[in-house]
Amino acid sequence: MENTDKMAAISPVKLGVDSKFQFKCHKDVKCYTKCCRGISIILTPYDIIRLKNRLQLSSEEFLAIYTKPELMEKTDLPVITLKLLDDELTSCPFVRDTGCIVYEDRPTACRYYPLGVASLSHKEGADDDGFYFFVNEPHCLGFEEDREWTVKEWRKDQGVDIHDEINAEWTDLLVRKRSFPQNIKLTDKSKQLFFMVSYNIDKFKQFVFESTFLTRYDTEKEIIEKIKDNETALLQFGLKWLKDILFNYKNFEFNQEKQSVSVKE
């Protein structure tokens, strides 16, 4: 999460997982909830699942009410940002003076704050331990509180490590596409598939179970049962399928005889 009014004037500091910083946010801090105004928040696929279920909305309802689509620079892939209120402070729609009304299901970017992520890959076996940055925004008084963390401790405390693990295939897709030459573009159909799998889990579930998907892709029965009632498992299944469709990463094994495919575990 970033405060767009302040970011340009402040230099970020590069951190690793064992880097230490001092921070604590609570209701008695005078700047409480100020970091939830004038912000830009990219929502991850798991964020949308958590939030739309918290609000008891369908994927399409949540997307229509609370988000706006944008194209990510250097990837040409669609991303979803949180739609802010049209008030004097351009506030997050979920913030109140008393705090966040969806705190238990808050987005990944909010969980990270006051940290940000510069390297997106959180896949097991990645080349580095992570590249994070810590921005001391002038308005924030949480940095004056006497509580020290390592980056690793903060990620675990905020539950962001779990979010990163679930979103790992998605962030890897962004990283891989960003490394492509700029003249290599995805088709509109490919972008639509990326959008559906990433952000509209309800539509993707229909696509899998109410179309010819399972007759064309020979998916193991255990996996079918798992993804039928588990949206997180369905998302991770979909991202592996999407990676193969878009970038031919061989997450699926093709059966020439049946013209079908089974998922590699």
CSV table of C-alpha atoms in Angstrom, one decimal:
chain,number,residue,atom,x,y,z
A,1,MET,CA,0.0,0.0,0.0
A,2,GLU,CA,1.3,3.4,-0.8
A,3,ASN,CA,0.3,7.0,0.0
A,4,THR,CA,0.5,8.6,-3.5
A,5,ASP,CA,0.9,12.1,-2.1
A,6,LYS,CA,4.0,11.3,-0.1
A,7,MET,CA,5.8,8.5,-2.0
A,8,ALA,CA,7.6,10.7,-4.5
A,9,ALA,CA,9.3,12.7,-1.7
A,10,ILE,CA,10.6,9.8,0.4
A,11,SER,CA,13.3,7.3,-0.5
A,12,PRO,CA,12.5,3.7,0.3
A,13,VAL,CA,15.0,1.5,2.2
A,14,LYS,CA,15.8,-2.0,0.9
A,15,LEU,CA,15.1,-4.7,3.4
A,16,GLY,CA,15.6,-8.5,3.6
A,17,VAL,CA,13.6,-11.0,5.7
A,18,ASP,CA,15.9,-10.6,8.7
A,19,SER,CA,16.0,-6.8,8.6
A,20,LYS,CA,14.6,-5.0,11.7
A,21,PHE,CA,12.3,-2.1,12.0
A,22,GLN,CA,10.2,-0.4,14.7
A,23,PHE,CA,6.5,0.1,14.3
A,24,LYS,CA,3.2,-0.3,16.1
A,25,CYS,CA,-0.3,0.9,15.1
A,26,HIS,CA,-3.2,1.1,17.5
A,27,LYS,CA,-6.3,3.3,18.2
A,28,ASP,CA,-4.4,5.6,20.5
A,29,VAL,CA,-1.9,6.7,17.8
A,30,LYS,CA,-3.1,10.2,16.7
A,31,CYS,CA,-2.7,9.4,13.0
A,32,TYR,CA,-4.9,6.3,13.3
A,33,THR,CA,-6.6,5.4,9.9
A,34,LYS,CA,-4.8,8.3,8.1
A,35,CYS,CA,-2.8,5.7,6.1
A,36,CYS,CA,-6.2,4.5,4.7
A,37,ARG,CA,-6.8,7.7,2.8
A,38,GLY,CA,-5.3,8.8,-0.5
A,39,ILE,CA,-3.9,5.4,-1.3
A,40,SER,CA,-3.6,3.0,-4.2
A,41,ILE,CA,-4.2,-0.7,-3.5
A,42,ILE,CA,-3.8,-3.5,-6.0
A,43,LEU,CA,-6.0,-6.4,-4.9
A,44,THR,CA,-4.6,-9.9,-5.3
A,45,PRO,CA,-6.8,-12.9,-6.3
A,46,TYR,CA,-6.9,-14.2,-2.7
A,47,ASP,CA,-7.9,-10.7,-1.5
A,48,ILE,CA,-11.0,-10.8,-3.7
A,49,ILE,CA,-12.0,-14.2,-2.5
A,50,ARG,CA,-11.7,-13.1,1.2
A,51,LEU,CA,-13.4,-9.8,0.7
A,52,LYS,CA,-16.3,-10.9,-1.4
A,53,ASN,CA,-17.1,-13.8,1.0
A,54,ARG,CA,-16.8,-11.4,4.0
A,55,LEU,CA,-19.3,-9.1,2.3
A,56,GLN,CA,-21.5,-12.0,1.1
A,57,LEU,CA,-21.3,-10.9,-2.5
A,58,SER,CA,-20.6,-12.7,-5.7
A,59,SER,CA,-17.4,-12.1,-7.5
A,60,GLU,CA,-19.1,-9.9,-10.1
A,61,GLU,CA,-20.9,-7.9,-7.5
A,62,PHE,CA,-17.8,-7.2,-5.6
A,63,LEU,CA,-15.8,-6.3,-8.7
A,64,ALA,CA,-18.6,-3.9,-9.8
A,65,ILE,CA,-19.0,-2.2,-6.5
A,66,TYR,CA,-15.5,-2.0,-5.0
A,67,THR,CA,-12.9,-2.2,-7.8
A,68,LYS,CA,-11.7,-0.8,-11.0
A,69,PRO,CA,-9.6,-2.6,-13.6
A,70,GLU,CA,-6.3,-1.2,-14.9
A,71,LEU,CA,-3.4,-2.5,-17.0
A,72,MET,CA,-0.2,-3.1,-15.1
A,73,GLU,CA,2.7,-1.2,-16.5
A,74,LYS,CA,5.3,-3.4,-18.3
A,75,THR,CA,3.1,-6.5,-18.3
A,76,ASP,CA,0.0,-5.4,-20.2
A,77,LEU,CA,-1.9,-7.7,-17.8
A,78,PRO,CA,-5.2,-6.5,-16.2
A,79,VAL,CA,-5.0,-5.9,-12.4
A,80,ILE,CA,-7.7,-4.8,-10.0
A,81,THR,CA,-7.4,-1.8,-7.7
A,82,LEU,CA,-9.7,-0.9,-4.8
A,83,LYS,CA,-12.2,1.8,-5.7
A,84,LEU,CA,-11.8,4.7,-3.2
A,85,LEU,CA,-14.6,6.9,-2.0
A,86,ASP,CA,-15.3,10.2,-3.7
A,87,ASP,CA,-14.9,12.1,-0.5
A,88,GLU,CA,-12.5,14.9,0.6
A,89,LEU,CA,-9.8,12.4,1.6
A,90,THR,CA,-10.4,9.7,-1.1
A,91,SER,CA,-10.8,7.1,1.7
A,92,CYS,CA,-10.8,3.4,1.5
A,93,PRO,CA,-14.5,2.2,1.5
A,94,PHE,CA,-13.9,0.0,4.5
A,95,VAL,CA,-12.3,2.5,6.8
A,96,ARG,CA,-14.1,4.2,9.6
A,97,ASP,CA,-12.8,6.5,12.4
A,98,THR,CA,-12.8,3.4,14.7
A,99,GLY,CA,-10.8,1.4,12.2
A,100,CYS,CA,-11.2,-1.1,9.4
A,101,ILE,CA,-14.6,-2.9,9.2
A,102,VAL,CA,-13.1,-5.8,7.2
A,103,TYR,CA,-9.8,-6.0,9.2
A,104,GLU,CA,-9.7,-9.8,9.5
A,105,ASP,CA,-10.0,-10.1,5.7
A,106,ARG,CA,-8.1,-6.9,4.8
A,107,PRO,CA,-6.1,-6.9,1.6
A,108,THR,CA,-2.5,-8.2,1.3
A,109,ALA,CA,-1.1,-4.7,0.8
A,110,CYS,CA,-2.7,-3.5,4.0
A,111,ARG,CA,-1.3,-6.4,5.9
A,112,TYR,CA,2.2,-5.5,4.6
A,113,TYR,CA,2.1,-1.8,5.6
A,114,PRO,CA,4.4,-0.2,6.6
A,115,LEU,CA,6.3,-2.5,4.3
A,116,GLY,CA,6.1,-2.9,0.6
A,117,VAL,CA,7.3,-5.7,-1.7
A,118,ALA,CA,9.7,-5.0,-4.5
A,119,SER,CA,10.3,-8.6,-5.6
A,120,LEU,CA,7.0,-10.3,-6.2
A,121,SER,CA,8.1,-13.9,-6.3
A,122,HIS,CA,7.2,-15.9,-3.2
A,123,LYS,CA,7.5,-19.3,-4.8
A,124,GLU,CA,9.4,-22.1,-3.0
A,125,GLY,CA,12.9,-22.3,-4.3
A,126,ALA,CA,13.0,-18.7,-5.5
A,127,ASP,CA,16.4,-17.2,-6.2
A,128,ASP,CA,16.4,-14.8,-3.3
A,129,ASP,CA,14.8,-14.4,0.2
A,130,GLY,CA,12.7,-11.4,-0.9
A,131,PHE,CA,13.2,-7.7,-1.5
A,132,TYR,CA,11.1,-5.5,0.7
A,133,PHE,CA,11.1,-1.8,1.4
A,134,PHE,CA,10.2,0.2,4.4
A,135,VAL,CA,8.9,3.7,3.9
A,136,ASN,CA,8.6,6.1,6.9
A,137,GLU,CA,5.7,8.3,5.9
A,138,PRO,CA,5.8,11.7,7.7
A,139,HIS,CA,2.2,11.5,8.9
A,140,CYS,CA,2.7,8.1,10.5
A,141,LEU,CA,3.4,8.1,14.3
A,142,GLY,CA,3.5,4.3,14.5
A,143,PHE,CA,7.2,4.4,13.9
A,144,GLU,CA,7.7,6.2,17.2
A,145,GLU,CA,6.2,3.2,19.1
A,146,ASP,CA,8.5,0.9,21.1
A,147,ARG,CA,7.9,-2.4,19.2
A,148,GLU,CA,10.6,-4.0,17.1
A,149,TRP,CA,10.1,-6.6,14.3
A,150,THR,CA,12.0,-8.4,11.7
A,151,VAL,CA,10.4,-8.5,8.3
A,152,LYS,CA,9.8,-12.2,8.7
A,153,GLU,CA,8.1,-11.7,12.1
A,154,TRP,CA,5.9,-9.0,10.7
A,155,ARG,CA,4.8,-11.1,7.7
A,156,LYS,CA,3.8,-14.0,10.0
A,157,ASP,CA,2.1,-11.8,12.6
A,158,GLN,CA,0.0,-10.1,9.9
A,159,GLY,CA,-0.8,-13.3,8.1
A,160,VAL,CA,0.7,-12.0,4.9
A,161,ASP,CA,2.9,-15.1,4.6
A,162,ILE,CA,-0.2,-17.1,4.0
A,163,HIS,CA,-1.5,-14.6,1.4
A,164,ASP,CA,1.8,-14.7,-0.4
A,165,GLU,CA,1.8,-18.5,-0.5
A,166,ILE,CA,-1.6,-18.7,-2.0
A,167,ASN,CA,-0.9,-15.9,-4.5
A,168,ALA,CA,2.5,-17.2,-5.4
A,169,GLU,CA,1.6,-18.6,-8.8
A,170,TRP,CA,-0.2,-15.4,-9.7
A,171,THR,CA,2.7,-13.2,-8.7
A,172,ASP,CA,5.0,-15.5,-10.6
A,173,LEU,CA,2.9,-14.9,-13.7
A,174,LEU,CA,3.3,-11.2,-13.4
A,175,VAL,CA,7.0,-11.5,-12.9
A,176,ARG,CA,7.5,-13.8,-15.9
A,177,LYS,CA,5.3,-11.7,-18.2
A,178,ARG,CA,7.2,-8.5,-17.1
A,179,SER,CA,10.5,-10.1,-18.3
A,180,PHE,CA,9.1,-10.6,-21.9
A,181,PRO,CA,10.1,-8.1,-24.6
A,182,GLN,CA,7.6,-5.2,-24.8
A,183,ASN,CA,6.6,-6.1,-28.3
A,184,ILE,CA,5.2,-9.5,-27.2
A,185,LYS,CA,1.6,-8.9,-26.3
A,186,LEU,CA,-1.1,-11.2,-25.1
A,187,THR,CA,-4.3,-11.6,-27.1
A,188,ASP,CA,-7.6,-10.1,-25.8
A,189,LYS,CA,-8.8,-13.7,-25.2
A,190,SER,CA,-5.7,-14.4,-23.1
A,191,LYS,CA,-6.3,-11.3,-21.0
A,192,GLN,CA,-9.9,-12.3,-20.5
A,193,LEU,CA,-8.8,-15.7,-19.2
A,194,PHE,CA,-6.2,-14.1,-16.9
A,195,PHE,CA,-8.9,-11.8,-15.6
A,196,MET,CA,-11.5,-14.5,-15.0
A,197,VAL,CA,-9.1,-16.9,-13.2
A,198,SER,CA,-7.5,-14.2,-11.2
A,199,TYR,CA,-10.5,-12.2,-10.1
A,200,ASN,CA,-13.8,-13.8,-10.9
A,201,ILE,CA,-13.6,-17.1,-9.1
A,202,ASP,CA,-17.4,-17.7,-9.4
A,203,LYS,CA,-17.2,-17.4,-13.2
A,204,PHE,CA,-14.2,-19.6,-13.4
A,205,LYS,CA,-16.0,-22.3,-11.3
A,206,GLN,CA,-18.8,-22.2,-13.8
A,207,PHE,CA,-16.3,-22.4,-16.6
A,208,VAL,CA,-14.8,-25.6,-15.1
A,209,PHE,CA,-18.0,-27.4,-13.9
A,210,GLU,CA,-20.7,-26.1,-16.3
A,211,SER,CA,-18.8,-26.3,-19.6
A,212,THR,CA,-16.8,-28.9,-21.5
A,213,PHE,CA,-13.7,-28.2,-19.5
A,214,LEU,CA,-13.6,-31.5,-17.6
A,215,THR,CA,-14.2,-33.5,-20.8
A,216,ARG,CA,-11.3,-31.8,-22.5
A,217,TYR,CA,-9.0,-31.8,-19.5
A,218,ASP,CA,-8.6,-35.2,-17.8
A,219,THR,CA,-8.3,-33.9,-14.2
A,220,GLU,CA,-7.9,-36.4,-11.4
A,221,LYS,CA,-11.1,-37.2,-9.4
A,222,GLU,CA,-9.5,-36.2,-6.1
A,223,ILE,CA,-8.6,-32.8,-7.5
A,224,ILE,CA,-12.1,-32.3,-8.9
A,225,GLU,CA,-13.6,-33.0,-5.5
A,226,LYS,CA,-11.1,-30.7,-3.8
A,227,ILE,CA,-11.8,-27.7,-6.1
A,228,LYS,CA,-15.6,-28.2,-6.2
A,229,ASP,CA,-16.1,-26.7,-2.7
A,230,ASN,CA,-12.8,-24.9,-2.0
A,231,GLU,CA,-12.3,-21.6,-3.7
A,232,THR,CA,-8.7,-21.3,-2.6
A,233,ALA,CA,-7.9,-24.7,-4.1
A,234,LEU,CA,-9.8,-23.8,-7.3
A,235,LEU,CA,-7.8,-20.5,-7.6
A,236,GLN,CA,-4.5,-22.4,-7.3
A,237,PHE,CA,-5.7,-25.0,-9.8
A,238,GLY,CA,-6.8,-22.3,-12.2
A,239,LEU,CA,-3.5,-20.4,-11.9
A,240,LYS,CA,-1.5,-23.5,-12.8
A,241,TRP,CA,-3.8,-24.1,-15.8
A,242,LEU,CA,-3.5,-20.5,-16.8
A,243,LYS,CA,0.3,-20.6,-16.6
A,244,ASP,CA,0.4,-23.5,-19.0
A,245,ILE,CA,-2.2,-21.9,-21.4
A,246,LEU,CA,-0.4,-18.6,-21.6
A,247,PHE,CA,3.2,-19.5,-21.1
A,248,ASN,CA,3.4,-23.2,-21.7
A,249,TYR,CA,5.0,-24.0,-18.3
A,250,LYS,CA,4.0,-27.7,-18.5
A,251,ASN,CA,1.9,-27.7,-15.3
A,252,PHE,CA,-0.4,-30.1,-17.1
A,253,GLU,CA,0.3,-33.4,-18.9
A,254,PHE,CA,-1.5,-33.7,-22.2
A,255,ASN,CA,-3.1,-37.0,-23.2
A,256,GLN,CA,-2.9,-37.2,-27.0
A,257,GLU,CA,-5.3,-40.2,-27.2
A,258,LYS,CA,-8.1,-38.5,-25.1
A,259,GLN,CA,-7.1,-35.0,-26.1
A,260,SER,CA,-7.2,-34.2,-22.4
A,261,VAL,CA,-4.9,-33.2,-19.6
A,262,SER,CA,-4.2,-34.1,-16.0
A,263,VAL,CA,-2.7,-31.8,-13.4
A,264,LYS,CA,0.8,-32.4,-12.0
A,265,GLU,CA,1.0,-32.4,-8.3
